Short mmCIF file of C-alpha atoms in Angstrom, two decimals:
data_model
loop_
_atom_site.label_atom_id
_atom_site.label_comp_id
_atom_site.label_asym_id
_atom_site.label_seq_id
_atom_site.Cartn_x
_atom_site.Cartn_y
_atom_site.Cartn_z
CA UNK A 23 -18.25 -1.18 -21.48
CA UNK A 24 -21.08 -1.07 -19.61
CA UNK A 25 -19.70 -2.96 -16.59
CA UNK A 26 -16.76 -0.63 -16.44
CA UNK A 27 -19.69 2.07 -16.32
CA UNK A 28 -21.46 0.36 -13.54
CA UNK A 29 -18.31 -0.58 -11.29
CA UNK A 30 -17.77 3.49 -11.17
CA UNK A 31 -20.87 4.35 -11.14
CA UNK A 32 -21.13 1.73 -8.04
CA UNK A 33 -17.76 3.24 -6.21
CA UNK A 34 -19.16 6.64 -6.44
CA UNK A 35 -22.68 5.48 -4.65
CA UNK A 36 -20.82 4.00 -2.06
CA UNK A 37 -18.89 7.21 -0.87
CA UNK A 38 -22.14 9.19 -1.40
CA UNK A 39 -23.84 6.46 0.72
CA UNK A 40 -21.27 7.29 3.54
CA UNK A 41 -21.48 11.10 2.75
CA UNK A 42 -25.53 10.88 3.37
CA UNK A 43 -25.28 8.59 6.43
CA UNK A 44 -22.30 11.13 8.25
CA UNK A 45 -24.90 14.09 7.31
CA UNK A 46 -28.23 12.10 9.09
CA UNK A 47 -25.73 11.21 12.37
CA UNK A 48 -24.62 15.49 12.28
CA UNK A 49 -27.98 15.81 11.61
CA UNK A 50 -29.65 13.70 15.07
CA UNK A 51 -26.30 14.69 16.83
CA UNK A 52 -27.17 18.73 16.38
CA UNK A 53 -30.65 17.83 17.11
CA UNK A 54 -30.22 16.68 20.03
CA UNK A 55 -27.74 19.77 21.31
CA UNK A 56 -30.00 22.34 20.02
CA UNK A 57 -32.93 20.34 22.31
CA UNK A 58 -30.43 20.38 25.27
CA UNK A 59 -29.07 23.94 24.66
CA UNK A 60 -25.78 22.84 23.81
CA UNK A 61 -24.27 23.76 20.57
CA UNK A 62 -23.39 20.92 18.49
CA UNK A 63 -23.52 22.23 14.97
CA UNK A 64 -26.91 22.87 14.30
CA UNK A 65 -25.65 26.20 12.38
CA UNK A 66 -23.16 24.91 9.98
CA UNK A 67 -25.27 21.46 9.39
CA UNK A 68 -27.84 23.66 8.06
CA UNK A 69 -25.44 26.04 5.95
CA UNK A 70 -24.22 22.89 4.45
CA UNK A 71 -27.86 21.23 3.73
CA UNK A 72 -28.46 22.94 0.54
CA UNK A 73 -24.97 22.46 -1.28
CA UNK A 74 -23.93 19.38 0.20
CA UNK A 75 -26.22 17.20 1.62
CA UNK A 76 -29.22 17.44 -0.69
CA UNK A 77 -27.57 17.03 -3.58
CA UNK A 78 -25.75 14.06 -2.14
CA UNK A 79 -29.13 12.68 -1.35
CA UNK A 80 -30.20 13.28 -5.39
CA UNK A 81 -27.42 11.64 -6.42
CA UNK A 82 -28.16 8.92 -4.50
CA UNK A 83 -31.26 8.02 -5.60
CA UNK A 84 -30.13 8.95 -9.11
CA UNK A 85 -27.67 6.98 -8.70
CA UNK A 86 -29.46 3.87 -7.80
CA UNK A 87 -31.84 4.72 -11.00
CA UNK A 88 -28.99 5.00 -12.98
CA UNK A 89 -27.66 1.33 -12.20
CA UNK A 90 -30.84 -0.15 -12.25
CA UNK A 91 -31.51 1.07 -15.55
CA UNK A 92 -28.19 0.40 -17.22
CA UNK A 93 -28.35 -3.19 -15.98
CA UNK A 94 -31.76 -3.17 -17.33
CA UNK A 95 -30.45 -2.64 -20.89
CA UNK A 96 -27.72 -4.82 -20.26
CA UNK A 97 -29.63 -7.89 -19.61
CA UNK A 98 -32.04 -6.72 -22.67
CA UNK A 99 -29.61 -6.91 -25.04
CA UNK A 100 -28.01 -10.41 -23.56
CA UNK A 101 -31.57 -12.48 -23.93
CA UNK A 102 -31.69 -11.46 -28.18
#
């Protein structure tokens, strides 16, 4: 059970992973227009930062909590 719990909980990190990485690259990429003058989506970046990309970045670390502490049990309840 636990495994199955894990190999989702896994799959999910990994999109969120790619979801946090895409935000920093908007991120330097608007950045970098707004420093040259050029519009590059500095606006909607930050629109989006509080509903989408923080939470993505809790999740993330919750995430990685989340697994470590599962396999924590796991591996508990293996060595009695």
């Amino acid at each position: 059970m636990s495994e199955k719990i894990i190999n989702w909980l896994e799959r999910i990190l990994i999109i969120d992973v790619f979801v946090v990485l895409l935000g920093f690259l908007w991120f330097a990429i608007a950045i970098l227009g707004r420093s040259l003058g050029i519009s590059l989506g500095w606006e909607i970046w930050y629109k989006l930062w509080y509903p989408v990309f923080n939470p993505a970045i809790g999740i993330l670390f919750l995430g990685v909590f989340l697994t470590w502490l599962i396999k924590k049990i796991g591996q508990g309840f293996q060595s009695e």
